[in-house]
Short mmCIF file of C-alpha atoms in Angstrom, two decimals:
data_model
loop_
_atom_site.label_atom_id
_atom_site.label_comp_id
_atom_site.label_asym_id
_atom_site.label_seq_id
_atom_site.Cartn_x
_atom_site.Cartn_y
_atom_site.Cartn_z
CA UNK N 22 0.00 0.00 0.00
CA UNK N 23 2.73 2.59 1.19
CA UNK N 24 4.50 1.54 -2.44
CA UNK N 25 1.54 2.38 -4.10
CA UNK N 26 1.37 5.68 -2.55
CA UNK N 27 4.49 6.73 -2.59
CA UNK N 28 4.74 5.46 -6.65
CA UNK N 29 1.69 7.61 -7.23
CA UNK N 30 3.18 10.66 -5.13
CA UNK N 31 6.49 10.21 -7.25
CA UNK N 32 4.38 10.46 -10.25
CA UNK N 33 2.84 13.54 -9.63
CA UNK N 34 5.88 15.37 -8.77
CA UNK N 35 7.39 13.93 -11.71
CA UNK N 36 4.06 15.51 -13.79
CA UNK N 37 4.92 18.82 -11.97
CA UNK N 38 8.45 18.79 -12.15
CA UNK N 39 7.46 18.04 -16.30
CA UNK N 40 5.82 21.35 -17.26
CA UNK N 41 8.73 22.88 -19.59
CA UNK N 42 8.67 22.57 -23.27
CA UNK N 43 11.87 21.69 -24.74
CA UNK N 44 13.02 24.68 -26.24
CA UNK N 45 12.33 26.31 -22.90
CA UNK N 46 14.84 23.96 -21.17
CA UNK N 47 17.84 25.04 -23.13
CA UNK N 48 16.51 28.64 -22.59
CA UNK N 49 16.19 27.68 -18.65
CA UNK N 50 19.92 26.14 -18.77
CA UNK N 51 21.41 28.98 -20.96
CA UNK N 52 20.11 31.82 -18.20
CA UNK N 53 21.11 29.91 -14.92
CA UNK N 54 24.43 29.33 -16.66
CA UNK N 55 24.71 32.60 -17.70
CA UNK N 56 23.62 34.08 -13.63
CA UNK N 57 26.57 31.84 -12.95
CA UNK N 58 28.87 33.68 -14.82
CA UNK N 59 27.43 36.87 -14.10
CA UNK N 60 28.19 35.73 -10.63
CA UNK N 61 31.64 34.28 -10.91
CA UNK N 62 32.55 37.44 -12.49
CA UNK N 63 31.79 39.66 -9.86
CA UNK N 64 33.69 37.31 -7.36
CA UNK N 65 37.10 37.95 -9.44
CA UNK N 66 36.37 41.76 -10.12
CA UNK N 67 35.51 42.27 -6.50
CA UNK N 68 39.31 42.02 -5.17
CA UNK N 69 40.86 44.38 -8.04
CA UNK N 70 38.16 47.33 -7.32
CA UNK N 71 39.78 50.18 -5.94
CA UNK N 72 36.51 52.87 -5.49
CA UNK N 73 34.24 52.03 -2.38
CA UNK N 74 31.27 52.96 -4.27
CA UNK N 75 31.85 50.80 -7.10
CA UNK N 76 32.37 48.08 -5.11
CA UNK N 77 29.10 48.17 -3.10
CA UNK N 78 27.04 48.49 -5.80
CA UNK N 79 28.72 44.97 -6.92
CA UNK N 80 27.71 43.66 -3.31
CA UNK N 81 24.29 44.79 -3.68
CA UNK N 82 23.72 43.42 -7.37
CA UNK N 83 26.00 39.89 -6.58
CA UNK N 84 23.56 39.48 -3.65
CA UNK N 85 20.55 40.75 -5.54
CA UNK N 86 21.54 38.10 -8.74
CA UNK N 87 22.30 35.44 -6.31
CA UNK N 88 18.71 35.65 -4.86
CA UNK N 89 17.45 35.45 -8.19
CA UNK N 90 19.25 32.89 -9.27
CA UNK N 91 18.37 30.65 -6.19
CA UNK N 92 14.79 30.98 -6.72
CA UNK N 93 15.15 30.46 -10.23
CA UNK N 94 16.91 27.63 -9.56
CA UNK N 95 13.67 26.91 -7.30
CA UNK N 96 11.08 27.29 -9.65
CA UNK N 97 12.69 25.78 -12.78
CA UNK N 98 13.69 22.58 -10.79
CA UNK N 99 9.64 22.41 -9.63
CA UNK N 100 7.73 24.12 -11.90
CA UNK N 101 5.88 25.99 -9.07
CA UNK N 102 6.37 29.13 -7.60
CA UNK N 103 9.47 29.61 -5.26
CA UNK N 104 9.28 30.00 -1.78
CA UNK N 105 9.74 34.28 -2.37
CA UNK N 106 8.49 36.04 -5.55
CA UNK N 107 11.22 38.12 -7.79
CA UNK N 108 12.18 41.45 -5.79
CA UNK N 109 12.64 45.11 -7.26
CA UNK N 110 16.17 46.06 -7.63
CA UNK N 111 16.40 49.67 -6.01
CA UNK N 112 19.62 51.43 -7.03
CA UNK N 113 20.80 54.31 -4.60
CA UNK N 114 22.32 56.71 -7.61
CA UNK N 115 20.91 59.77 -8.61
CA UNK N 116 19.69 60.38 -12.45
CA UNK N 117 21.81 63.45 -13.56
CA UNK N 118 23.55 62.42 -16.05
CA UNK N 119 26.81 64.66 -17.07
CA UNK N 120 26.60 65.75 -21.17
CA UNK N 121 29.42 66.91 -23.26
CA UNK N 122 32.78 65.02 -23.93
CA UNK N 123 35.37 65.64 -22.12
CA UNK N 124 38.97 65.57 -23.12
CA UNK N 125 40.70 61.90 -22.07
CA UNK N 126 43.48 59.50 -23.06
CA UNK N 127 42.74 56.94 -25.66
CA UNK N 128 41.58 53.71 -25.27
CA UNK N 129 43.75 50.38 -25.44
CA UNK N 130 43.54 46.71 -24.67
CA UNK N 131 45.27 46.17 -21.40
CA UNK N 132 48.53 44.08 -21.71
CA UNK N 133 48.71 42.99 -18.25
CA UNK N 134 46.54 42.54 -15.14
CA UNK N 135 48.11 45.66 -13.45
CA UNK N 136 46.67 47.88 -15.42
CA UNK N 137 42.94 46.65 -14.56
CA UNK N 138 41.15 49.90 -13.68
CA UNK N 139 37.68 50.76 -11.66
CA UNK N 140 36.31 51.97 -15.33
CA UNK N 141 37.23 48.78 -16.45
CA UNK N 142 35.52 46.97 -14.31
CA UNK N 143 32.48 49.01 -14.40
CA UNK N 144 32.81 48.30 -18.19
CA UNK N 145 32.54 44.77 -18.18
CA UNK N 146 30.39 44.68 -15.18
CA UNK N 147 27.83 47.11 -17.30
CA UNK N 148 28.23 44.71 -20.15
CA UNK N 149 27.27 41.40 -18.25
CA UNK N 150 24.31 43.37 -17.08
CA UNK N 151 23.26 43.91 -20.23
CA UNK N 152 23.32 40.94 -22.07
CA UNK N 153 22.22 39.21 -19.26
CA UNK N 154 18.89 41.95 -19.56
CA UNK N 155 18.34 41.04 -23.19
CA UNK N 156 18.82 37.17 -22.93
CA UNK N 157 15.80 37.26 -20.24
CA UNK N 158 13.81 39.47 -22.56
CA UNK N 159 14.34 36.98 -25.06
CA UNK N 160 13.82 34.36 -23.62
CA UNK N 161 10.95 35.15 -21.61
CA UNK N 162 8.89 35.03 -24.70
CA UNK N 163 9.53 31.42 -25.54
CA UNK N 164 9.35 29.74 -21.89
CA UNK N 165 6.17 27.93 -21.36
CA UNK N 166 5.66 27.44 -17.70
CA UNK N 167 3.72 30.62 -16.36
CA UNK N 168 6.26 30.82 -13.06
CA UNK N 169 9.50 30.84 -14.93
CA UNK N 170 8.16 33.12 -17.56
CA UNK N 171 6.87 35.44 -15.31
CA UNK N 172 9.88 35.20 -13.01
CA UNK N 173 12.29 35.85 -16.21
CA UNK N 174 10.04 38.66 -17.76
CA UNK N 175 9.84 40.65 -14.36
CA UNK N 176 13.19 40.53 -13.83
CA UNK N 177 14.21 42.27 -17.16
CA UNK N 178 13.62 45.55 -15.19
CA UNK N 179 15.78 44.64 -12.55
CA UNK N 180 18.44 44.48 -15.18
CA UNK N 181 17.75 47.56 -16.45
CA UNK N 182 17.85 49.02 -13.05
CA UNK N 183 21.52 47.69 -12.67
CA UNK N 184 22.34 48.94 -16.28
CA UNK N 185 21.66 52.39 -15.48
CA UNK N 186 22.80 52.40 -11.95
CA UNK N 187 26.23 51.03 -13.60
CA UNK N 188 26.22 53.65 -16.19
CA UNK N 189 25.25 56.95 -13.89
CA UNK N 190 28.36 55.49 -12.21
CA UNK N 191 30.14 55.61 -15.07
CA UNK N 192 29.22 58.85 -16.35
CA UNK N 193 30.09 60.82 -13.42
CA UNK N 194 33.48 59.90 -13.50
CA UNK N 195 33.39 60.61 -17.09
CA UNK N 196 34.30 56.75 -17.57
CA UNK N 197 30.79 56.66 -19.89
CA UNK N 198 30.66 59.98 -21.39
CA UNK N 199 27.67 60.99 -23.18
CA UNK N 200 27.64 63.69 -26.39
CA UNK N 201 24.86 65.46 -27.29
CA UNK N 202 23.69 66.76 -30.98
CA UNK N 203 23.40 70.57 -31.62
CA UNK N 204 21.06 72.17 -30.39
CA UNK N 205 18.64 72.69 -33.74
CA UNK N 206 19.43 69.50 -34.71
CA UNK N 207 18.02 68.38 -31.44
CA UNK N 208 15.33 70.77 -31.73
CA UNK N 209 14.37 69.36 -35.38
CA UNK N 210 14.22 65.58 -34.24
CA UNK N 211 12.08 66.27 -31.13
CA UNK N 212 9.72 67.91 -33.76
CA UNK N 213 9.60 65.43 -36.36
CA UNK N 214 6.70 63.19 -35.38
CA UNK N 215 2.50 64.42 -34.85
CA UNK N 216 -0.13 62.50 -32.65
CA UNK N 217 -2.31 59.41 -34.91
CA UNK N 218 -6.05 59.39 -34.90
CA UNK N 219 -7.23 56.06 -34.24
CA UNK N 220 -8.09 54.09 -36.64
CA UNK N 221 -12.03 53.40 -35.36
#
């Protein structure tokens, strides 16, 4: 009798554990493996950051992506919702963001590890951010189960969220500068579109 249940009980959570297309596992394995490397990345930056700043906001987003990636770990792995619903990344920067170019050395590959930098690191940091961002937006589109998809989809904002707090971080060290057009070019682009009238 207690085989009997326990076969049945096994079978269910097998049936729960079974609501993933197949496309959607590859997309499952391809975003925890790439939170992992997100993750392993910020453990080797966080030792050659030099700015205080810079490296708190990687101990707020490394424990902000591990959470994440624990209860997407939770979810995939049951196909039910995890034991704490996706959170809101809050960033702690300001919005001003600092126009005009400013004069700077140029740009080279680094030829050895002593020359990693703090805008370096915000660089690449930045750049896992982001293509972490658009593989969930992608992604979210084709995953099946409701949890995960949700869970993926709201979390593109996060992402954002870390983008921007990365590049305001950037940008007022003039690591991420940002030019602006003149100013009746400017003028003629934010004019060039009108309003549409429905079309019923």
């Amino acid at each position: 009798m207690n085989q009997g249940m326990n076969a049945n009980m096994n079978s269910g959570m097998n049936q729960q554990n079974m609501n993933h297309g197949g496309h959607e596992m590859f997309d499952a394995h391809e975003i925890l493996a790439g939170f992992i490397s997100l993750l392993d990345q910020y453990v080797l930056f966080e030792p050659l950051i030099q700015d205080q700043e810079l490296k708190r906001i990687l101990h707020t987003q490394h424990h902000f992506i591990t959470d994440l990636y624990n209860i997407s770990v939770e979810a995939f792995s049951t196909g039910m919702d995890p034991s704490h619903p996706t959170q809101t990344y809050k960033m702690d920067q300001n919005n001003q963001v600092v126009y005009g170019l400013q004069k700077m050395s140029p740009k080279k590959p680094m030829t050895s590890i002593n020359e990693v930098k703090d805008a370096g690191i915000s660089a690449y940091m930045l750049g896992l951010v982001k293509s972490t961002g658009s593989l969930l937006a992608m992604t979210s589109l084709e995953i099946t189960n409701p949890v995960l998809r949700r869970m993926m989809a709201d979390s593109v904002p996060n992402f954002i969220e870390m983008g921007y707090e990365l590049f305001l971080y950037q940008n007022k060290r003039h690591y991420y500068q940002v030019p602006q057009l003149a100013q009746q070019d400017m003028v003629q682009m934010l004019n060039s579109y009108a309003p549409s009238n429905y079309l019923v």
